[in-house]
Amino acid sequence: MLSREEQRALEDAVSPVRSIAPNIDLVREGDRADTLFIVTEGWACRYTTTRDGARQLPALLVPGDVANLDSLMFDQLDYGVRTITHIKIVALPRDRALALAAQHPGIARTFTWLGLVENIIQSKWMLSIGRRSALERLAHLLCELSVRLRAANDGQISFAFPLTQEQAGDALGLTSVHINRTMQRLRIEGLISSASRTITIRDVAKMRQAAGFDPRYLHIAPRNAQLAPV
Amino acid sequence: MLSREEQRALEDAVSPVRSIAPNIDLVREGDRADTLFIVTEGWACRYTTTRDGARQLPALLVPGDVANLDSLMFDQLDYGVRTITHIKIVALPRDRALALAAQHPGIARTFTWLGLVENIIQSKWMLSIGRRSALERLAHLLCELSVRLRAANDGQISFAFPLTQEQAGDALGLTSVHINRTMQRLRIEGLISSASRTITIRDVAKMRQAAGFDPRYLHIAPRNAQLAPV
DNA sequence: CGGTTCGTTGAGGCCCATCAATCTATGTGG
DNA sequence: CCACATAGATTGATGGGCCTCAACGAACCG
């Protein structure tokens, strides 16, 4: 999507890579932020909270994601950003981001593209949280992540899944206890297996069926197109 | 946000106003769309569905909203758009929208601004659906709409609310039956009253308290700033 | 090796869904 | 202008999916 020149300009504009430990707030709800953070390695999440402390994650951030796109236009953040694993990020000051966008149409295009995809993903999450059972929700999330992480799909898919069950619950609108029980059901039904924070989807077709998952909404070209179902 | 010239360019690019009856699909899930629809009067919604027919509305569309912003970049829609009331819309072909954005920085800015605000609103809806009780959810939605519709706030707020209870349920991840009972509780507790599709929030402060609502996330300047709480 | 975080299990209860019936409002055609 | 049809609102009874609380086990780490 970016020309070589644009790629270059972007890399020049960006701060040196910064490493951050797990469970650290990059930004807190309500903070002012005039810098975009781009995840290059590891996992993070956006989070929102109710007055009484309940948490909902509106997004999981994996390598390639921008943590706070809206800082492009808004001073104040409506959510916090917190690391999940050890993570590497680069920072892009808003001024420079806007200047880049003004100068390079491909970069402007990329920003709006990112925003629109985020939007679509959030819509799907809403559908899950509002209308799907716990089993479907969890299955759908795992399917989505397998695609976003571009995990190889050869009938089985394996990928690192570093969330605690509590964090998974916060993403799906469930409690950690219920995540636990739901994960067990997924295992018992032979859909997944997991060991040391790695999930493997044992039968991708069956899993997607159980989740009601159709990868097209992610607008990502599948890694090996000839193998990707539907 | 737009210069007078840009305003003008936009109005010139747009199709004549079209009127549409209630409960009509403008676009269906999965349809191709190369035209943006902008609501100028009346209500509509975006909707998504699961395989087994459950519905979730990721957005309510009121005057000023763009129904399908992502058609700016994507051919295929991941949701349907359906009218709720009689409605008036104008159409803006993608080509012209992109050309306008390329030529007028204010218009480009407006598009990304709209996308980012949508994003934030969706995050709040996710928080509601995932973590709030039915009462809080409904109260929060009504508070949000009162602000988005720019209803006058003089301690009380009245505005037309044309959703059926089924549609409200689809927006909030609840059933119509439960919307009914929850609405009754809001009335009994003196927070709202309603007659012939008009809602009035009787005590705005108490209502916002009950909803956990803070209007800042909408990034709209309040109509009479001196009266806006918080 | 003790401490802390995370995962697992059980018992009990509540919020909201489901199903179904009835009531009300709106609109339509005769 | 009324009879009727239909969509939407309301009510009741019942049940289930998920929450809550609490305890215990397992893994990790300094």
Coordinates of C-alpha atoms (C1' of nucleotides) in Angstrom, one line a residue:
Chain A
M1 CA 0.0 0.0 0.0
L2 CA 3.0 2.3 0.6
S3 CA 5.5 3.2 -2.1
R4 CA 9.1 2.5 -1.2
E5 CA 9.6 6.2 -0.8
E6 CA 6.7 6.5 1.6
Q7 CA 7.9 3.5 3.6
R8 CA 11.2 5.3 3.9
A9 CA 9.7 8.6 4.9
L10 CA 7.7 6.8 7.6
E11 CA 10.7 5.0 9.0
D12 CA 12.6 8.3 9.2
A13 CA 9.8 10.1 11.1
V14 CA 9.5 7.5 13.7
S15 CA 11.2 7.4 17.1
P16 CA 13.8 4.7 18.0
V17 CA 12.2 1.4 19.2
R18 CA 11.3 1.4 22.8
S19 CA 10.9 -1.8 24.9
I20 CA 8.3 -2.0 27.6
A21 CA 7.5 -4.6 30.3
P22 CA 4.2 -6.4 30.6
N23 CA 1.2 -4.8 32.4
I24 CA 2.4 -1.3 32.0
D25 CA 0.1 1.6 31.0
L26 CA 1.3 3.4 27.9
V27 CA -1.5 5.9 28.4
R28 CA -4.3 6.1 30.8
E29 CA -7.9 6.9 30.2
G30 CA -8.4 10.6 29.9
D31 CA -4.7 11.3 29.3
R32 CA -3.6 13.8 26.8
A33 CA -1.6 12.3 24.0
D34 CA 0.0 13.9 21.0
T35 CA 1.9 10.9 19.8
L36 CA 0.9 7.7 18.0
F37 CA 2.3 4.5 19.3
I38 CA 2.8 1.7 16.8
V39 CA 3.3 -1.8 18.0
T40 CA 6.2 -3.7 16.3
E41 CA 6.5 -6.6 18.6
G42 CA 4.4 -8.2 21.4
W43 CA 0.8 -7.6 22.5
A44 CA -1.1 -4.7 24.1
C45 CA -4.7 -3.7 24.5
R46 CA -6.9 -0.7 24.6
Y47 CA -9.2 -0.7 27.7
T48 CA -12.1 1.2 28.9
T49 CA -13.7 1.0 32.4
T50 CA -17.0 1.8 34.0
R51 CA -17.2 3.8 37.2
D52 CA -17.3 0.7 39.3
G53 CA -14.1 -0.6 37.8
A54 CA -15.5 -3.2 35.3
R55 CA -13.2 -3.4 32.3
Q56 CA -13.8 -3.8 28.6
L57 CA -11.2 -4.1 26.0
P58 CA -12.3 -2.5 22.7
A59 CA -9.2 -3.8 20.9
L60 CA -6.3 -6.1 21.1
L61 CA -3.1 -4.8 19.6
V62 CA -0.7 -7.0 17.8
P63 CA 2.4 -6.2 15.7
G64 CA 1.5 -3.7 13.0
D65 CA -1.4 -2.1 14.9
V66 CA -1.5 1.6 15.9
A67 CA -2.4 1.8 19.6
N68 CA -4.2 5.2 19.5
L69 CA -5.0 6.3 16.0
D70 CA -7.4 8.9 17.3
S71 CA -4.6 10.9 18.8
L72 CA -4.2 12.0 15.2
M73 CA -7.1 14.3 15.7
F74 CA -8.0 14.4 19.4
D75 CA -6.1 15.6 22.4
Q76 CA -7.8 13.5 24.9
L77 CA -7.9 9.7 24.9
D78 CA -11.1 7.9 25.7
Y79 CA -9.4 4.7 26.6
G80 CA -6.2 3.5 28.1
V81 CA -3.5 1.5 26.5
R82 CA -1.7 -1.2 28.4
T83 CA 0.9 -3.8 27.5
I84 CA 0.1 -7.4 27.8
T85 CA 3.5 -9.0 27.0
H86 CA 6.9 -7.5 26.7
I87 CA 6.5 -5.2 23.8
K88 CA 8.4 -3.0 21.3
I89 CA 6.9 0.1 20.0
V90 CA 7.8 3.1 18.0
A91 CA 6.3 6.6 18.5
L92 CA 5.2 9.0 15.8
P93 CA 4.4 12.5 17.0
R94 CA 1.1 13.8 15.7
D95 CA 2.6 16.7 13.9
R96 CA 4.9 14.5 11.9
A97 CA 2.1 12.1 11.2
L98 CA -0.1 14.8 9.9
A99 CA 2.8 16.3 7.8
L100 CA 3.5 12.9 6.3
A101 CA -0.1 12.4 5.5
A102 CA -0.3 15.7 3.8
Q103 CA 2.8 15.0 1.8
H104 CA 2.3 11.4 0.9
P105 CA -1.2 10.3 -0.3
G106 CA -0.3 6.7 0.3
I107 CA 0.3 7.4 4.0
A108 CA -2.9 9.4 4.4
R109 CA -4.7 6.5 2.7
T110 CA -3.1 4.0 5.1
F111 CA -4.2 6.0 8.1
T112 CA -7.8 6.1 7.0
W113 CA -7.6 2.4 6.0
L114 CA -6.4 1.5 9.4
G115 CA -9.2 3.4 11.0
L116 CA -11.8 1.8 8.9
V117 CA -10.6 -1.7 9.5
E118 CA -10.6 -1.0 13.2
N119 CA -14.1 0.0 12.9
I120 CA -15.2 -3.1 11.1
I121 CA -13.4 -5.3 13.6
Q122 CA -15.2 -3.5 16.5
S123 CA -18.5 -4.1 14.8
K124 CA -17.8 -7.8 14.7
W125 CA -16.8 -7.7 18.4
M126 CA -20.0 -6.0 19.2
L127 CA -22.0 -8.7 17.4
S128 CA -20.1 -11.3 19.4
I129 CA -20.6 -9.6 22.7
G130 CA -24.2 -8.7 22.1
R131 CA -25.5 -11.8 20.4
R132 CA -23.2 -14.8 20.7
S133 CA -22.8 -17.4 23.4
A134 CA -19.6 -17.6 25.3
L135 CA -18.4 -20.5 23.3
E136 CA -19.0 -18.8 20.0
R137 CA -17.4 -15.6 21.3
L138 CA -14.2 -17.2 22.4
A139 CA -14.0 -19.3 19.2
H140 CA -14.5 -16.2 17.1
L141 CA -11.8 -14.3 18.8
L142 CA -9.3 -17.1 18.4
C143 CA -10.2 -17.4 14.7
E144 CA -9.8 -13.6 14.3
L145 CA -6.4 -13.6 16.0
S146 CA -5.1 -16.5 14.0
V147 CA -5.7 -14.5 10.8
R148 CA -4.5 -11.2 12.1
L149 CA -1.3 -12.8 13.3
R150 CA -1.0 -14.4 9.9
A151 CA -0.5 -17.8 11.5
A152 CA 0.2 -20.4 8.9
N153 CA -3.0 -22.3 8.0
D154 CA -2.3 -25.9 6.9
G155 CA -5.6 -27.3 8.3
Q156 CA -4.2 -26.6 11.7
I157 CA -3.2 -23.3 13.1
S158 CA -0.9 -22.5 16.0
F159 CA -0.1 -19.2 17.5
A160 CA 1.0 -17.6 20.7
F161 CA -1.9 -16.4 22.9
P162 CA -0.5 -14.5 25.8
L163 CA -3.7 -13.3 27.4
T164 CA -4.6 -14.3 30.9
Q165 CA -8.1 -15.6 31.2
E166 CA -9.1 -12.5 33.0
Q167 CA -7.9 -10.4 30.0
A168 CA -9.7 -12.6 27.6
G169 CA -12.8 -12.2 29.7
D170 CA -12.4 -8.4 29.5
A171 CA -12.2 -8.6 25.8
L172 CA -15.3 -10.7 25.5
G173 CA -17.5 -9.4 28.2
L174 CA -17.2 -12.5 30.3
T175 CA -15.6 -13.4 33.6
S176 CA -12.3 -15.2 33.9
V177 CA -14.1 -18.1 35.5
H178 CA -16.4 -18.5 32.6
I179 CA -13.5 -18.2 30.1
N180 CA -11.9 -21.1 31.9
R181 CA -14.9 -23.3 31.6
T182 CA -15.5 -22.3 28.0
M183 CA -11.9 -23.0 27.1
Q184 CA -12.3 -26.4 28.6
R185 CA -15.3 -27.0 26.4
L186 CA -13.4 -26.0 23.3
R187 CA -10.7 -28.5 24.3
I188 CA -13.1 -31.3 25.0
E189 CA -14.9 -30.8 21.8
G190 CA -11.5 -31.2 20.0
L191 CA -11.6 -27.7 18.5
I192 CA -8.4 -26.4 20.1
S193 CA -5.5 -27.6 22.3
S194 CA -3.3 -25.3 24.3
A195 CA 0.0 -25.6 26.0
S196 CA 2.2 -22.9 27.6
R197 CA 0.3 -19.9 26.2
T198 CA 0.1 -21.4 22.7
I199 CA -3.2 -22.2 21.1
T200 CA -3.6 -24.6 18.3
I201 CA -6.8 -24.8 16.3
R202 CA -7.0 -28.4 15.5
D203 CA -9.6 -28.3 12.8
V204 CA -9.9 -24.9 11.3
A205 CA -13.0 -25.6 9.3
K206 CA -14.9 -27.0 12.3
M207 CA -13.7 -24.1 14.5
R208 CA -14.8 -21.5 12.0
Q209 CA -18.1 -23.2 11.8
A210 CA -18.5 -23.2 15.5
A211 CA -17.6 -19.6 15.7
G212 CA -19.6 -18.4 12.7
F213 CA -16.3 -16.9 11.5
D214 CA -15.8 -15.6 8.0
P215 CA -12.3 -14.0 7.6
R216 CA -13.3 -11.6 4.9
Y217 CA -14.1 -8.8 7.2
L218 CA -10.5 -8.5 8.2
H219 CA -9.6 -7.4 4.6
I220 CA -6.4 -9.3 4.7
A221 CA -5.2 -11.4 1.8
P222 CA -4.9 -14.9 3.2
R223 CA -1.3 -16.2 3.5
N224 CA -1.7 -19.1 1.2
A225 CA -4.7 -18.3 -0.7
Q226 CA -5.2 -21.8 -2.1
L227 CA -5.7 -23.2 1.3
A228 CA -7.9 -20.6 2.9
P229 CA -11.5 -21.8 3.2
V230 CA -14.3 -19.5 2.0
Chain B
M1 CA -14.4 22.4 10.2
L2 CA -15.0 23.0 6.5
S3 CA -14.2 26.2 4.8
R4 CA -17.0 27.9 2.9
E5 CA -15.4 26.8 -0.3
E6 CA -15.2 23.2 0.8
Q7 CA -18.7 23.2 2.0
R8 CA -19.7 24.4 -1.5
A9 CA -17.6 21.8 -3.3
L10 CA -19.2 19.1 -1.1
E11 CA -22.7 20.2 -1.9
D12 CA -22.0 20.3 -5.6
A13 CA -20.6 16.8 -5.6
V14 CA -23.5 15.2 -3.9
S15 CA -26.6 13.7 -5.5
P16 CA -30.1 15.2 -5.2
V17 CA -31.9 14.4 -2.0
R18 CA -33.7 11.1 -2.0
S19 CA -36.6 10.1 0.3
I20 CA -37.0 6.6 1.5
A21 CA -39.7 4.8 3.5
P22 CA -39.1 3.2 6.9
N23 CA -37.7 -0.4 7.2
I24 CA -36.0 -0.4 3.8
D25 CA -32.6 -1.7 3.2
L26 CA -30.3 0.8 1.6
V27 CA -27.7 -1.9 1.4
R28 CA -27.5 -5.4 2.5
E29 CA -24.7 -7.3 4.2
G30 CA -22.1 -8.3 1.7
D31 CA -23.4 -6.0 -1.0
R32 CA -20.9 -4.1 -3.1
A33 CA -21.1 -0.3 -2.6
D34 CA -19.2 2.4 -4.3
T35 CA -21.3 5.2 -3.0
L36 CA -21.4 6.9 0.4
F37 CA -24.8 7.7 1.8
I38 CA -25.2 10.7 4.1
V39 CA -28.3 11.0 6.3
T40 CA -29.8 14.5 6.2
E41 CA -33.1 13.7 7.9
G42 CA -34.6 10.8 9.8
W43 CA -33.0 7.7 11.4
A44 CA -31.4 4.6 10.0
C45 CA -29.1 1.9 11.4
R46 CA -26.2 -0.3 10.5
Y47 CA -26.9 -3.9 11.3
T48 CA -25.0 -7.1 11.4
T49 CA -26.3 -10.6 11.9
T50 CA -25.1 -14.0 13.0
R51 CA -25.8 -17.2 11.0
D52 CA -28.9 -18.0 13.0
G53 CA -30.4 -14.6 12.4
A54 CA -29.6 -12.7 15.6
R55 CA -29.1 -9.0 14.9
Q56 CA -26.8 -6.5 16.4
L57 CA -26.7 -2.8 15.4
P58 CA -23.2 -1.4 15.5
A59 CA -24.5 2.1 14.9
L60 CA -27.6 4.3 14.9
L61 CA -27.5 6.9 12.1
V62 CA -29.0 10.3 12.7
P63 CA -28.9 13.4 10.6
G64 CA -25.3 14.3 9.7
D65 CA -24.0 10.7 9.9
V66 CA -22.4 8.9 7.0
A67 CA -24.0 5.5 6.7
N68 CA -21.1 3.6 5.2
L69 CA -17.9 5.5 5.5
D70 CA -15.8 2.4 4.8
S71 CA -17.1 2.3 1.2
L72 CA -14.5 5.0 0.8
M73 CA -11.9 2.2 0.7
F74 CA -13.7 -1.2 0.6
D75 CA -15.8 -2.6 -2.1
Q76 CA -17.7 -5.0 0.0
L77 CA -19.9 -4.0 3.0
D78 CA -19.6 -6.0 6.2
Y79 CA -23.0 -4.7 7.4
G80 CA -26.3 -3.7 6.1
V81 CA -27.9 -0.3 6.3
R82 CA -31.6 0.0 7.0
T83 CA -34.0 2.9 7.4
I84 CA -35.8 3.2 10.7
T85 CA -38.1 6.2 9.9
H86 CA -38.9 8.0 6.8
I87 CA -35.5 9.4 5.8
K88 CA -33.7 11.7 3.4
I89 CA -30.3 10.9 2.2
V90 CA -27.8 12.2 -0.3
A91 CA -25.3 10.0 -2.2
L92 CA -21.7 10.7 -2.8
P93 CA -19.9 8.4 -5.2
R94 CA -16.6 7.1 -3.9
D95 CA -14.6 8.6 -6.8
R96 CA -15.9 12.0 -6.1
A97 CA -15.4 11.7 -2.4
L98 CA -11.8 10.6 -2.9
A99 CA -11.2 13.4 -5.4
L100 CA -12.7 15.9 -3.0
A101 CA -10.5 14.6 -0.2
A102 CA -7.4 14.9 -2.4
Q103 CA -8.2 18.4 -3.3
H104 CA -9.5 19.8 -0.1
P105 CA -7.6 19.0 3.1
G106 CA -10.5 20.0 5.2
I107 CA -12.7 17.4 3.6
A108 CA -10.0 14.7 4.0
R109 CA -9.8 15.8 7.6
T110 CA -13.5 15.6 8.1
F111 CA -13.6 12.0 6.7
T112 CA -11.0 10.8 9.1
W113 CA -12.5 12.7 11.9
L114 CA -15.9 11.0 11.3
G115 CA -14.2 7.6 11.2
L116 CA -12.4 8.2 14.4
V117 CA -15.5 9.5 16.3
E118 CA -17.4 6.4 15.1
N119 CA -14.7 4.4 16.5
I120 CA -14.9 6.0 19.9
I121 CA -18.6 5.7 20.0
Q122 CA -18.4 2.0 19.2
S123 CA -15.9 1.5 22.0
K124 CA -18.4 3.0 24.4
W125 CA -21.1 0.8 23.1
M126 CA -18.9 -2.2 23.6
L127 CA -18.3 -1.2 27.2
S128 CA -22.0 -0.9 27.7
I129 CA -22.9 -4.2 26.1
G130 CA -20.1 -6.1 27.7
R131 CA -20.1 -4.7 31.2
R132 CA -23.2 -2.7 32.0
S133 CA -26.6 -3.8 33.3
A134 CA -29.7 -3.4 31.1
L135 CA -30.7 -0.3 32.9
E136 CA -27.4 1.4 32.6
R137 CA -27.1 0.4 28.9
L138 CA -30.5 1.9 28.0
A139 CA -29.9 5.0 30.1
H140 CA -26.5 5.4 28.5
L141 CA -27.9 5.1 25.0
L142 CA -30.5 7.7 25.7
C143 CA -28.0 10.1 27.1
E144 CA -25.8 9.6 24.1
L145 CA -28.6 10.2 21.6
S146 CA -29.7 13.3 23.4
V147 CA -26.3 14.8 22.9
R148 CA -25.9 13.6 19.3
L149 CA -29.2 15.0 18.4
R150 CA -28.2 18.2 20.0
A151 CA -31.4 18.3 22.0
A152 CA -31.7 21.4 24.1
N153 CA -30.6 20.8 27.7
D154 CA -32.3 23.0 30.2
G155 CA -32.3 20.5 33.0
Q156 CA -34.7 18.4 31.0
I157 CA -34.1 17.0 27.6
S158 CA -36.8 15.9 25.1
F159 CA -36.2 14.3 21.7
A160 CA -37.9 12.0 19.3
F161 CA -36.9 8.4 19.7
P162 CA -38.4 6.4 16.9
L163 CA -36.9 2.9 17.6
T164 CA -39.2 0.0 18.3
Q165 CA -38.3 -1.9 21.4
E166 CA -37.0 -4.7 19.2
Q167 CA -34.6 -2.3 17.5
A168 CA -33.5 -0.8 20.8
G169 CA -32.8 -4.4 21.9
D170 CA -30.8 -5.1 18.8
A171 CA -28.7 -2.0 19.5
L172 CA -28.1 -2.9 23.1
G173 CA -27.7 -6.7 23.0
L174 CA -31.0 -7.3 24.8
T175 CA -34.4 -8.7 23.9
S176 CA -37.4 -6.5 23.2
V177 CA -39.2 -7.9 26.2
H178 CA -36.4 -6.8 28.5
I179 CA -36.2 -3.4 26.9
N180 CA -39.8 -3.0 27.8
R181 CA -39.3 -3.9 31.4
T182 CA -36.2 -1.8 31.6
M183 CA -38.0 1.2 30.1
Q184 CA -40.7 0.8 32.8
R185 CA -38.0 0.9 35.5
L186 CA -36.6 4.1 34.1
R187 CA -40.1 5.6 34.1
I188 CA -40.8 4.3 37.6
E189 CA -37.6 5.7 38.9
G190 CA -38.6 9.1 37.5
L191 CA -35.6 9.3 35.2
I192 CA -37.6 9.5 31.9
S193 CA -41.1 9.8 30.6
S194 CA -42.2 9.0 27.1
A195 CA -45.2 9.6 25.0
S196 CA -45.8 8.9 21.3
R197 CA -42.2 8.1 20.4
T198 CA -40.8 11.0 22.3
I199 CA -38.5 10.6 25.2
T200 CA -37.9 13.2 27.8
I201 CA -35.1 12.9 30.3
R202 CA -36.6 14.4 33.5
D203 CA -33.5 14.9 35.5
V204 CA -30.4 15.0 33.3
A205 CA -27.9 14.9 36.1
K206 CA -29.5 11.9 37.8
M207 CA -29.9 10.1 34.5
R208 CA -26.3 10.6 33.6
Q209 CA -25.3 9.4 37.0
A210 CA -27.4 6.3 36.6
A211 CA -25.9 5.7 33.1
G212 CA -22.3 6.4 34.0
F213 CA -22.5 8.8 31.1
D214 CA -19.9 11.5 30.4
P215 CA -20.5 13.4 27.1
R216 CA -16.9 14.2 26.4
Y217 CA -16.3 11.1 24.3
L218 CA -18.6 12.4 21.6
H219 CA -16.3 15.3 20.9
I220 CA -19.2 17.7 20.4
A221 CA -19.3 21.1 21.9
P222 CA -22.4 21.3 24.1
R223 CA -25.1 23.5 22.8
N224 CA -25.2 25.8 25.8
A225 CA -21.9 25.2 27.4
Q226 CA -22.8 26.9 30.6
L227 CA -25.5 24.4 31.4
A228 CA -23.5 21.2 30.5
P229 CA -22.7 19.2 33.6
V230 CA -19.2 17.8 34.2
Chain C
dC1 C1' 11.5 -22.1 49.1
dG2 C1' 8.0 -18.9 50.1
dG3 C1' 5.1 -15.6 47.6
dT4 C1' 2.4 -14.2 44.1
dT5 C1' -0.1 -14.6 40.0
dC6 C1' -2.9 -17.5 37.2
dG7 C1' -5.7 -21.5 36.4
dT8 C1' -9.2 -24.7 38.0
dT9 C1' -13.3 -26.4 40.5
dG10 C1' -17.7 -26.3 43.1
dA11 C1' -22.1 -24.3 45.0
dG12 C1' -25.6 -21.2 44.6
dG13 C1' -28.1 -17.4 42.7
dC14 C1' -29.5 -13.7 39.6
dC15 C1' -30.2 -11.3 35.4
dC16 C1' -32.0 -11.7 31.3
dA17 C1' -33.9 -15.0 27.6
dT18 C1' -37.7 -17.6 26.0
dC19 C1' -42.3 -18.6 25.1
dA20 C1' -46.8 -17.3 24.8
dA21 C1' -50.8 -14.6 25.5
dT22 C1' -53.1 -10.3 25.7
dC23 C1' -53.6 -5.4 25.0
dT24 C1' -53.0 -1.1 22.3
dA25 C1' -52.3 1.8 18.5
dT26 C1' -52.1 2.7 13.8
dG27 C1' -53.7 2.3 9.4
dT28 C1' -56.5 0.4 5.6
dG29 C1' -60.4 -0.8 2.8
dG30 C1' -65.2 -1.3 2.5
Chain D
dC1 C1' -66.7 5.9 9.9
dC2 C1' -66.4 1.5 11.4
dA3 C1' -64.5 -3.4 11.0
dC4 C1' -60.6 -5.5 10.6
dA5 C1' -55.7 -6.5 10.1
dT6 C1' -51.2 -5.9 11.7
dA7 C1' -47.3 -4.2 14.1
dG8 C1' -45.8 -3.1 18.4
dA9 C1' -46.1 -2.8 23.6
dT10 C1' -47.1 -5.2 27.8
dT11 C1' -47.5 -8.9 31.1
dG12 C1' -46.6 -13.5 33.2
dA13 C1' -44.3 -17.9 34.0
dT14 C1' -40.4 -20.5 33.6
dG15 C1' -35.7 -21.6 32.7
dG16 C1' -30.8 -21.2 31.6
dG17 C1' -26.3 -19.1 30.9
dC18 C1' -23.3 -16.8 33.1
dC19 C1' -21.9 -14.4 37.5
dT20 C1' -20.4 -14.4 42.3
dC21 C1' -18.0 -16.1 46.0
dA22 C1' -14.7 -18.9 47.7
dA23 C1' -11.3 -22.4 48.0
dC24 C1' -7.6 -25.0 46.1
dG25 C1' -3.9 -26.3 42.8
dA26 C1' -0.2 -25.2 39.7
dA27 C1' 3.3 -22.5 37.7
dC28 C1' 6.5 -19.0 37.9
dC29 C1' 10.1 -16.1 40.1
dG30 C1' 13.3 -13.8 43.0

